[in-house]
Amino acid sequence: MSTKTSEVDLLIIGAGPAGLMAAAWASRCGLNTRIIDEKDSRIRTGQADGLHCRTLEIMDSFGTPSIAADILGEACVIKEIASWASCEEHIERSETIRSGEEDLPGSRYPQVSLSQGSVEQAFLNFLERDDNSSRVERNLSPAKLHVDEASVEDNDAYPVEVHLRELGKDETAGSLEYTAQEPIKEIIRAKFVLGTDGAHSWTRKALGLEMEGDRTNKHFGVMDFIPRSNFPDIRISCAIHSSAGSIMTLPREKGLVRFYVQLAETSDLGDNFDRSKITPDDIINTSRKIMQPYTLDYSHCDWFSVYTVGQRLAKTFSHHNRVFLAGDAVHTHSPTMGAGMNVSMQDSYNLVWKIATAIRTGNREILQTYNTERMATAKELIEKDRAMSEFSCQGPSADSKKYKDFREGFRDFVSGVSVTYGPNMLVSSAGKIDEDGNEKMTNGDTGSGEIKHDKPTRRKDSQQSLPQIYSDPKLATGTTLGQRLPSYHVTNHFTAEDDHIHRAMKSDGRWRILLFPGDLANPPRFRSIRDLGAKLEATSSFINRCTPSDQSIDSVIEILTIHTSNRNSFNALDLPDIFHPWNDKLGHDYWKIFAKNNEVGDDIYKSFGIDEEKGCLVVCRPDQHVGYIGSLEDLETVGQYLERILLPKR
Amino acid sequence: MSTKTSEVDLLIIGAGPAGLMAAAWASRCGLNTRIIDEKDSRIRTGQADGLHCRTLEIMDSFGTPSIAADILGEACVIKEIASWASCEEHIERSETIRSGEEDLPGSRYPQVSLSQGSVEQAFLNFLERDDNSSRVERNLSPAKLHVDEASVEDNDAYPVEVHLRELGKDETAGSLEYTAQEPIKEIIRAKFVLGTDGAHSWTRKALGLEMEGDRTNKHFGVMDFIPRSNFPDIRISCAIHSSAGSIMTLPREKGLVRFYVQLAETSDLGDNFDRSKITPDDIINTSRKIMQPYTLDYSHCDWFSVYTVGQRLAKTFSHHNRVFLAGDAVHTHSPTMGAGMNVSMQDSYNLVWKIATAIRTGNREILQTYNTERMATAKELIEKDRAMSEFSCQGPSADSKKYKDFREGFRDFVSGVSVTYGPNMLVSSAGKIDEDGNEKMTNGDTGSGEIKHDKPTRRKDSQQSLPQIYSDPKLATGTTLGQRLPSYHVTNHFTAEDDHIHRAMKSDGRWRILLFPGDLANPPRFRSIRDLGAKLEATSSFINRCTPSDQSIDSVIEILTIHTSNRNSFNALDLPDIFHPWNDKLGHDYWKIFAKNNEVGDDIYKSFGIDEEKGCLVVCRPDQHVGYIGSLEDLETVGQYLERILLPKR
Ligand SMILES: Cc1cc2nc3c(=O)[nH]c(=O)nc-3n(C[C@H](O)[C@H](O)[C@H](O)COP(=O)(O)OP(=O)(O)OC[C@H]3O[C@@H](n4cnc5c(N)ncnc54)[C@H](O)[C@@H]3O)c2cc1C
Ligand SMILES: Cc1cc2nc3c(=O)[nH]c(=O)nc-3n(C[C@H](O)[C@H](O)[C@H](O)COP(=O)(O)OP(=O)(O)OC[C@H]3O[C@@H](n4cnc5c(N)ncnc54)[C@H](O)[C@@H]3O)c2cc1C
């Protein structure tokens, strides 16, 4: 009997947060996908529970069926974070910080908390309800993985072969050296494989990759429980430092609270602390001492665990750009910052659209950017995690760091909004690159100094082969090349609805050119934007060249226009069709032209640092990261930039 | 073979908007319910499509699974309404009005539009996903309805017998005189029956009730279509008046637009206009003439219909307070105002919790209020509808009524927020009632004048048997007895979340006492509210007397507290348990104490007209209508008021 063999674009191994994010994204990108997991159900209790602003933005960007609505309907919103420190034998509140939009301008979500199981369930609901999605196939594990190196560069090939075996109840994948006692269930020939199989990743081991890094001597207990306490801040997040130790708290859904409690600091590095002896009562007793004079008890312990702080990272996240690794499979660290699940999901969000583009265009070079972009992020994550561990263990001394100041340094990173990718074929350069790979400004008022203010240092990918394309970042100083576009309010020109610009930037695989033409009620301005539209919709335009002829003009690159005029002062339906393409079934697309919105109190031109007279255009990748910033006059450069990525190779 | 017989608390006949609302509400009230419909599926296209603010509030109040989220995810939001009038052979925009919160303070929803089928689907999704709900049983019609008059007053009886028959494909219920050719499928013995079977209601006819009212001579076409037009306001709602006639437009989901187009005004009253000859092209041709100089065409007609304006009303909405009628079954009118579906759903929303209370307490008197409360609303609806029909047919003359001014007169009613129920056993009186049944103020600064400002006239139910209970409406002048409580922002004391007070007033059958104690950081104030809590949770308190002993203290009457203090200035966990009841599985209920919120820009004390020094308490019925307003000192009157309604008769 011959074993069943199937071909897929993408095989995802592991249906944790990173794998599920990949599966949802793959459906939106039209990939033929399979996703397997060794376990017979999603996780039930415990593990990760923090969701940050950027993750919620991504979830919302998938549209209906709404992952974000499922999550937000159930999650607990963290609106405030308080610091408590001991002061003569009892703790006192020293400060309270607001979280959310007040704290993080340019984003519309606060931090929320929800058990990993419920987060996974929201994705499972999406896969269940979405017509193009594949469902998770359970009790399956890879038994063999082979990459045919001869065909890795062939765009039509399926160079990765994965043998699947079925697991018995409660059996897990186990060792690599699986010698088929039972027959292999199925052989999958995949164009691409993504290993999101967690910290003990089978896939990573099959590629022969080790994790590098170490454990520290800091031991923590983590517990989800129903508290009975008169501590007034029990339903907000707290950092508590007393002479008896430290606690970080997080309110959770269904009346739960999570406590991270410092249990011990051992003298030697390593594992000489007996974690197996710790009970929930130990964690509560230690907490009670720290929280004097407040009472603390619990009526139900939902989950608990004891861990030793440590950080590990894999050497590479990809193999021949055919097998990729994401999430805990390539980076682990302590959970206190609540970043793990978020960064893991953001890994696969970075990857999947690139696979779809590579398959469609034959352009395999863009796949390399996954490794460089996400490896840099993982390194930053590990640095921040070290700092966070230090902070949470500090005593309540007079000169101890204030939470508020400490938070400044990692808030933007943990929220996910400051993650910035260096210049590469997907991210144009802000200025000349020096020999060390660092950017210098090229032209402009300030001369050719190094990039200043809070823009992160960006290093050019060494693998870059084509000459770099240059942006003019001074045209939109409130945005950052390589970073996700911030989001502010705009008003839909036709429907008068106020919403964040992000709501118009759905995750559907499309690139977007955001046009900022200023005041269209001004006739010369109106005429010039009308002419620009005519150029963009001409047969020879880069948009038409990058778009398959049987698809609508906005299927690969979408134009969004944000003007500054009074909406009643000109007729936007007199602009060329490319600004509101026609479709026989749906009519005109009225969801592409916006007016800046002054009423809600934010001004997107000001926030983006765009001069209303000059205007500009900003190109966003399908993951909303800014790839290019240029003037409205220079269509040639933007065309060059996009054709490099999107023009089919054949 | 004997016919299957079943017993139910409530049988709902007809699963249109009114019936589905009843089914969802019945599940929340814990009623054992069946719902049948003669058709084999929900409606597919056309009919009603306007959803107003109050309806969305009600939908949201059912919580998860969320009907409101389903609706809002798909619906089209009406943010602006424009008036266009002809001026020298072509139309011009004369004004634009914003809809939503700006326009209607105290409510948080704008007007939205969505096809009736999708609205029904949102309810069907709810019934599908909600564990306590019954599903719609289709292809079933009543064949006989009999009320056993001898047992209508017996609380344990099932006095209504309904015979059900199964319908063949495409067969409808048809005549009353159904003489069983096929066997009866099932006999249902019901405590209560609700007929929501539409304009041709079988149930109404079975009770021998006629509709009263007439048709006019005004004929309209209504059409849902994908427009191709350069009319700039095609995606907002418009009232267009030109010498060629009138159009009312409404943007809709999925690129659709609805047009109500004036087609003819015949000279005789009645039906001498041949509606069957009208085609979609006729409707578009007439519209095109009215909309000169703008172009208009369509690529797809989703639904169209031709109607003659008319208004009809049934004499009563109930029979022995055992069989009730709601929705189109008892009132029909023209569709232009978009009120039909809303008022129909609000009918059954008014009723179902009363049935649940009557079953639990044996107090049947409250059922009488359904008829008085909703009949008065239906009469007002019909008056407004007459005015609306006049308005939509007026020509574009110089002194023609402006839409904005006209709208003032019916906006609050159509949105549903101004619907006000007169004094009865559920709504205390604002002052002395004179011989004609009109209220007079009793005491207070202004003497005993008639109630002034925009408070609607309220007439006491003549059926009222017990002496009226008096409120002190001057303690909360921004609320109106008998009207749904307006909603403003508050901040959860414990979680710091900002949200509308309505979000804390879920439709779960509970009564709510809203306490407004002012500043609790003031120690005497804190002590007095602590003492008040102790009284409320005493074994002899009216709350304990009204609550079954095996249920939690907040299961019948819930206390919500809204203070004016800085949240960090006192420890709310030091208040008695009744303010945050304990539950072993969920811990304390931290969702009952709020601070007034000044940050979002509204001040609930000011908006409700409550003096921070005096404070007050406001009692809301399970449908959020204000039943009683009194001082914090006088627990006796509020106890008397609630015991009358909620104390079990046995
Ligand atoms: C005990 C524990 C406690 C944690 N606590 C916290 C915390 O408090 N806060 C926090 O932020 N993070 C915490 N984390 C980390 C957090 O759970 C991860 O960062 C996050 O889940 C990473 O997602 P992932 O999808 O990469 O991996 P995972 O969530 O580990 O998912 C991997 C998936 O792959 C499947 N799988 C594994 N091997 C195979 C195989 N061979 N074949 C098929 N399927 C396979 C697994 O069944 C699983 O579904 C904790 C992790 C653990 C294990
Ligand atoms: C052609 C048409 C056009 C309309 N256009 C508009 C409009 O443009 N705008 C607007 O606001 N309103 C419009 N309406 C009115 C609007 O649809 C109603 O106000 C609204 O649907 C009332 O809801 P309801 O639940 O009371 O009744 P319905 O929606 O009529 O629901 C009645 C339900 O009962 C079922 N039923 C009927 N008889 C029986 C029986 N014997 N046994 C079992 N089940 C039965 C039916 O199948 C149906 O599902 C229109 C109505 C019609 C008929």
Short mmCIF file of N, CA, C and O in Angstrom, two decimals, chain B residues 411-494:
data_model
loop_
_atom_site.label_atom_id
_atom_site.label_comp_id
_atom_site.label_asym_id
_atom_site.label_seq_id
_atom_site.Cartn_x
_atom_site.Cartn_y
_atom_site.Cartn_z
N ARG B 411 -36.81 63.10 15.80
CA ARG B 411 -35.55 62.38 16.00
C ARG B 411 -35.53 61.58 17.30
O ARG B 411 -35.22 60.39 17.30
N ASP B 412 -35.87 62.21 18.41
CA ASP B 412 -35.80 61.52 19.70
C ASP B 412 -36.75 60.33 19.75
O ASP B 412 -36.43 59.29 20.30
N PHE B 413 -37.93 60.52 19.15
CA PHE B 413 -38.88 59.42 19.17
C PHE B 413 -38.40 58.27 18.30
O PHE B 413 -38.38 57.12 18.71
N VAL B 414 -37.99 58.59 17.06
CA VAL B 414 -37.58 57.53 16.14
C VAL B 414 -36.34 56.82 16.67
O VAL B 414 -36.21 55.60 16.56
N SER B 415 -35.43 57.57 17.27
CA SER B 415 -34.24 56.92 17.81
C SER B 415 -34.62 56.02 18.98
O SER B 415 -33.85 55.15 19.36
N GLY B 416 -35.79 56.23 19.53
CA GLY B 416 -36.28 55.35 20.59
C GLY B 416 -35.99 55.86 21.99
O GLY B 416 -36.47 55.31 22.97
N VAL B 417 -35.20 56.93 22.09
CA VAL B 417 -34.76 57.33 23.43
C VAL B 417 -35.79 58.16 24.20
O VAL B 417 -35.70 58.26 25.41
N SER B 418 -36.76 58.73 23.51
CA SER B 418 -37.70 59.58 24.25
C SER B 418 -38.99 58.85 24.61
O SER B 418 -39.87 59.42 25.23
N VAL B 419 -39.10 57.59 24.22
CA VAL B 419 -40.31 56.84 24.55
C VAL B 419 -40.48 56.81 26.07
O VAL B 419 -39.57 56.42 26.78
N THR B 420 -41.64 57.29 26.55
CA THR B 420 -41.84 57.49 27.98
C THR B 420 -43.13 56.83 28.43
O THR B 420 -44.18 57.06 27.82
N TYR B 421 -43.05 56.01 29.44
CA TYR B 421 -44.24 55.33 29.93
C TYR B 421 -44.83 56.09 31.10
O TYR B 421 -44.11 56.56 31.99
N GLY B 422 -46.14 56.24 31.09
CA GLY B 422 -46.85 56.99 32.13
C GLY B 422 -46.85 56.26 33.46
O GLY B 422 -46.47 55.09 33.54
N PRO B 423 -47.29 56.94 34.52
CA PRO B 423 -47.30 56.33 35.86
C PRO B 423 -48.17 55.08 35.88
O PRO B 423 -49.29 55.08 35.36
N ASN B 424 -47.64 54.03 36.45
CA ASN B 424 -48.39 52.79 36.65
C ASN B 424 -47.66 52.04 37.74
O ASN B 424 -46.77 52.60 38.39
N MET B 425 -47.94 50.79 37.98
CA MET B 425 -47.31 50.14 39.13
C MET B 425 -45.80 49.98 38.94
O MET B 425 -45.07 49.80 39.91
N LEU B 426 -45.32 50.07 37.69
CA LEU B 426 -43.89 49.94 37.43
C LEU B 426 -43.18 51.28 37.36
O LEU B 426 -41.95 51.34 37.38
N VAL B 427 -43.96 52.34 37.19
CA VAL B 427 -43.36 53.67 37.06
C VAL B 427 -44.01 54.56 38.11
O VAL B 427 -45.21 54.83 38.05
N SER B 428 -43.21 55.01 39.05
CA SER B 428 -43.76 55.84 40.12
C SER B 428 -44.18 57.18 39.55
O SER B 428 -43.81 57.55 38.43
N SER B 429 -44.91 57.90 40.33
CA SER B 429 -45.47 59.16 39.85
C SER B 429 -44.55 60.32 40.22
O SER B 429 -43.89 60.30 41.24
N ALA B 430 -44.53 61.32 39.33
CA ALA B 430 -43.69 62.49 39.61
C ALA B 430 -44.40 63.46 40.51
O ALA B 430 -43.79 64.31 41.15
N GLY B 431 -45.70 63.37 40.56
CA GLY B 431 -46.45 64.31 41.38
C GLY B 431 -47.89 63.86 41.41
O GLY B 431 -48.24 62.81 40.88
N LYS B 432 -48.77 64.66 42.04
CA LYS B 432 -50.19 64.32 42.15
C LYS B 432 -50.81 64.11 40.78
O LYS B 432 -50.46 64.75 39.81
N ILE B 433 -51.74 63.20 40.70
CA ILE B 433 -52.45 62.94 39.45
C ILE B 433 -53.82 63.63 39.54
O ILE B 433 -54.54 63.45 40.52
N ASP B 434 -54.18 64.45 38.54
CA ASP B 434 -55.47 65.11 38.62
C ASP B 434 -56.58 64.20 38.09
O ASP B 434 -56.34 63.07 37.70
N GLU B 435 -57.81 64.71 38.04
CA GLU B 435 -58.94 63.85 37.66
C GLU B 435 -58.80 63.29 36.24
O GLU B 435 -59.25 62.21 35.95
N ASP B 436 -58.18 64.10 35.36
CA ASP B 436 -58.03 63.62 33.99
C ASP B 436 -56.90 62.60 33.84
O ASP B 436 -56.62 62.14 32.75
N GLY B 437 -56.20 62.33 34.93
CA GLY B 437 -55.11 61.35 34.84
C GLY B 437 -53.78 62.01 34.51
O GLY B 437 -52.79 61.33 34.28
N ASN B 438 -53.73 63.35 34.49
CA ASN B 438 -52.47 64.04 34.21
C ASN B 438 -51.72 64.31 35.50
O ASN B 438 -52.32 64.54 36.55
N GLU B 439 -50.38 64.28 35.40
CA GLU B 439 -49.56 64.51 36.58
C GLU B 439 -49.45 65.99 36.94
O GLU B 439 -49.33 66.84 36.08
N LYS B 440 -49.43 66.26 38.22
CA LYS B 440 -49.07 67.60 38.71
C LYS B 440 -47.88 67.41 39.63
O LYS B 440 -47.78 66.42 40.35
N MET B 441 -47.00 68.39 39.66
CA MET B 441 -45.91 68.33 40.63
C MET B 441 -46.50 68.48 42.02
O MET B 441 -47.46 69.21 42.22
N THR B 442 -45.94 67.82 43.01
CA THR B 442 -46.48 67.93 44.36
C THR B 442 -45.73 68.94 45.21
O THR B 442 -46.28 69.91 45.69
N ASN B 443 -44.50 68.74 45.40
CA ASN B 443 -43.75 69.61 46.29
C ASN B 443 -42.52 70.16 45.56
O ASN B 443 -42.31 69.85 44.41
N GLY B 444 -41.75 71.00 46.23
CA GLY B 444 -40.52 71.47 45.60
C GLY B 444 -40.54 72.96 45.38
O GLY B 444 -41.56 73.63 45.58
N ASP B 445 -39.41 73.49 44.96
CA ASP B 445 -39.20 74.93 44.84
C ASP B 445 -40.24 75.61 43.97
O ASP B 445 -40.70 76.70 44.27
N THR B 446 -40.59 74.99 42.86
CA THR B 446 -41.42 75.67 41.88
C THR B 446 -42.90 75.61 42.23
O THR B 446 -43.73 75.99 41.43
N GLY B 447 -43.23 75.13 43.43
CA GLY B 447 -44.62 75.02 43.77
C GLY B 447 -45.27 73.87 43.03
O GLY B 447 -44.58 73.03 42.45
N SER B 448 -46.61 73.85 43.01
CA SER B 448 -47.26 72.69 42.42
C SER B 448 -47.78 72.96 41.02
O SER B 448 -48.92 72.70 40.70
N GLY B 449 -46.95 73.53 40.19
CA GLY B 449 -47.34 73.77 38.80
C GLY B 449 -47.34 72.49 37.99
O GLY B 449 -46.92 71.44 38.47
N GLU B 450 -47.76 72.59 36.77
CA GLU B 450 -47.70 71.42 35.89
C GLU B 450 -46.23 71.16 35.55
O GLU B 450 -45.41 72.06 35.56
N ILE B 451 -45.92 69.91 35.21
CA ILE B 451 -44.54 69.61 34.84
C ILE B 451 -44.18 70.39 33.58
O ILE B 451 -44.93 70.42 32.62
N LYS B 452 -43.03 71.06 33.66
CA LYS B 452 -42.67 71.93 32.54
C LYS B 452 -41.63 71.32 31.61
O LYS B 452 -41.51 70.14 31.49
N HIS B 453 -40.85 72.11 31.02
CA HIS B 453 -39.87 71.80 29.95
C HIS B 453 -40.25 70.58 29.09
O HIS B 453 -41.40 70.20 29.04
N ASP B 454 -39.29 69.98 28.45
CA ASP B 454 -39.63 69.01 27.41
C ASP B 454 -40.05 67.64 27.92
O ASP B 454 -40.13 66.69 27.18
N LYS B 455 -40.34 67.53 29.21
CA LYS B 455 -40.84 66.24 29.69
C LYS B 455 -42.20 65.96 29.02
O LYS B 455 -43.07 66.82 29.01
N PRO B 456 -42.38 64.80 28.50
CA PRO B 456 -43.64 64.48 27.84
C PRO B 456 -44.78 64.39 28.86
O PRO B 456 -44.55 64.13 30.04
N THR B 457 -45.97 64.62 28.41
CA THR B 457 -47.13 64.45 29.28
C THR B 457 -47.30 62.97 29.58
O THR B 457 -47.15 62.13 28.70
N ARG B 458 -47.55 62.67 30.81
CA ARG B 458 -47.68 61.26 31.18
C ARG B 458 -49.05 61.04 31.80
O ARG B 458 -49.44 61.73 32.73
N ARG B 459 -49.75 60.09 31.30
CA ARG B 459 -51.08 59.80 31.83
C ARG B 459 -51.01 58.51 32.63
O ARG B 459 -50.41 57.54 32.23
N LYS B 460 -51.65 58.55 33.76
CA LYS B 460 -51.66 57.39 34.64
C LYS B 460 -52.51 56.29 34.00
O LYS B 460 -53.54 56.56 33.40
N ASP B 461 -52.06 55.06 34.13
CA ASP B 461 -52.88 53.93 33.66
C ASP B 461 -54.17 53.90 34.46
O ASP B 461 -54.16 53.91 35.67
N SER B 462 -55.29 53.80 33.76
CA SER B 462 -56.55 53.79 34.47
C SER B 462 -56.74 52.50 35.27
O SER B 462 -57.45 52.47 36.26
N GLN B 463 -56.09 51.44 34.80
CA GLN B 463 -56.25 50.16 35.48
C GLN B 463 -55.56 50.11 36.85
O GLN B 463 -55.73 49.17 37.61
N GLN B 464 -54.70 51.07 37.09
CA GLN B 464 -53.92 51.07 38.33
C GLN B 464 -54.82 50.85 39.56
O GLN B 464 -55.80 51.54 39.75
N SER B 465 -54.49 49.88 40.42
CA SER B 465 -55.33 49.60 41.56
C SER B 465 -54.74 50.11 42.89
O SER B 465 -55.43 50.66 43.72
N LEU B 466 -53.43 49.93 43.07
CA LEU B 466 -52.82 50.34 44.34
C LEU B 466 -52.57 51.85 44.34
O LEU B 466 -52.41 52.46 43.28
N PRO B 467 -52.46 52.45 45.54
CA PRO B 467 -52.14 53.89 45.57
C PRO B 467 -50.78 54.14 44.93
O PRO B 467 -49.86 53.33 45.07
N GLN B 468 -50.67 55.22 44.22
CA GLN B 468 -49.44 55.56 43.49
C GLN B 468 -48.28 55.81 44.45
O GLN B 468 -48.46 56.35 45.54
N ILE B 469 -47.08 55.42 44.02
CA ILE B 469 -45.88 55.74 44.79
C ILE B 469 -45.26 56.98 44.16
O ILE B 469 -45.21 57.10 42.93
N TYR B 470 -44.80 57.91 45.02
CA TYR B 470 -44.27 59.15 44.49
C TYR B 470 -42.76 59.21 44.50
O TYR B 470 -42.12 58.87 45.49
N SER B 471 -42.20 59.65 43.37
CA SER B 471 -40.77 59.90 43.25
C SER B 471 -40.48 61.36 43.55
O SER B 471 -41.40 62.18 43.61
N ASP B 472 -39.22 61.67 43.69
CA ASP B 472 -38.82 63.06 43.80
C ASP B 472 -37.95 63.40 42.58
O ASP B 472 -36.72 63.38 42.65
N PRO B 473 -38.58 63.67 41.44
CA PRO B 473 -37.82 63.80 40.20
C PRO B 473 -36.83 64.96 40.21
O PRO B 473 -35.91 64.99 39.40
N LYS B 474 -37.00 65.89 41.15
CA LYS B 474 -36.06 67.02 41.19
C LYS B 474 -34.66 66.61 41.61
O LYS B 474 -33.71 67.35 41.44
N LEU B 475 -34.54 65.40 42.17
CA LEU B 475 -33.21 64.92 42.57
C LEU B 475 -32.37 64.49 41.38
O LEU B 475 -31.16 64.29 41.51
N ALA B 476 -33.01 64.29 40.24
CA ALA B 476 -32.26 63.85 39.05
C ALA B 476 -32.98 64.40 37.83
O ALA B 476 -33.60 63.67 37.07
N THR B 477 -32.86 65.72 37.65
CA THR B 477 -33.66 66.40 36.62
C THR B 477 -33.24 66.05 35.19
O THR B 477 -33.97 66.35 34.26
N GLY B 478 -32.10 65.42 35.03
CA GLY B 478 -31.67 65.03 33.69
C GLY B 478 -32.17 63.66 33.29
O GLY B 478 -31.86 63.17 32.21
N THR B 479 -32.93 63.03 34.16
CA THR B 479 -33.56 61.75 33.80
C THR B 479 -35.06 61.97 33.83
O THR B 479 -35.54 62.95 34.38
N THR B 480 -35.80 61.09 33.21
CA THR B 480 -37.25 61.24 33.16
C THR B 480 -37.90 59.94 33.60
O THR B 480 -37.59 58.88 33.07
N LEU B 481 -38.80 60.05 34.58
CA LEU B 481 -39.53 58.86 35.02
C LEU B 481 -40.25 58.22 33.84
O LEU B 481 -40.89 58.92 33.05
N GLY B 482 -40.12 56.93 33.69
CA GLY B 482 -40.81 56.23 32.62
C GLY B 482 -40.02 56.16 31.33
O GLY B 482 -40.40 55.46 30.39
N GLN B 483 -38.91 56.91 31.27
CA GLN B 483 -38.07 56.91 30.05
C GLN B 483 -36.83 56.08 30.30
O GLN B 483 -36.35 56.02 31.43
N ARG B 484 -36.25 55.53 29.23
CA ARG B 484 -35.01 54.78 29.46
C ARG B 484 -33.95 55.75 29.97
O ARG B 484 -33.89 56.90 29.55
N LEU B 485 -33.13 55.27 30.90
CA LEU B 485 -32.06 56.11 31.46
C LEU B 485 -31.10 56.50 30.36
O LEU B 485 -30.66 55.64 29.59
N PRO B 486 -30.74 57.79 30.23
CA PRO B 486 -29.70 58.13 29.25
C PRO B 486 -28.38 57.52 29.69
O PRO B 486 -28.24 57.11 30.85
N SER B 487 -27.41 57.46 28.81
CA SER B 487 -26.14 56.82 29.15
C SER B 487 -24.98 57.78 28.99
O SER B 487 -24.84 58.42 27.95
N TYR B 488 -24.16 57.88 30.03
CA TYR B 488 -22.94 58.70 29.96
C TYR B 488 -21.76 57.88 30.45
O TYR B 488 -21.94 56.78 30.99
N HIS B 489 -20.56 58.42 30.27
CA HIS B 489 -19.37 57.69 30.67
C HIS B 489 -19.16 57.66 32.17
O HIS B 489 -19.41 58.65 32.86
N VAL B 490 -18.70 56.53 32.65
CA VAL B 490 -18.22 56.40 34.02
C VAL B 490 -16.91 55.62 33.96
O VAL B 490 -16.60 54.99 32.95
N THR B 491 -16.14 55.67 35.03
CA THR B 491 -14.90 54.90 35.10
C THR B 491 -15.06 53.83 36.17
O THR B 491 -15.45 54.14 37.29
N ASN B 492 -14.79 52.60 35.79
CA ASN B 492 -14.89 51.53 36.78
C ASN B 492 -13.89 51.81 37.91
O ASN B 492 -12.71 52.05 37.66
N HIS B 493 -14.38 51.79 39.14
CA HIS B 493 -13.53 52.14 40.27
C HIS B 493 -12.30 51.23 40.37
O HIS B 493 -11.20 51.70 40.69
N PHE B 494 -12.46 49.95 40.09
CA PHE B 494 -11.38 49.00 40.31
C PHE B 494 -10.50 48.79 39.08
O PHE B 494 -9.29 48.66 39.19
#
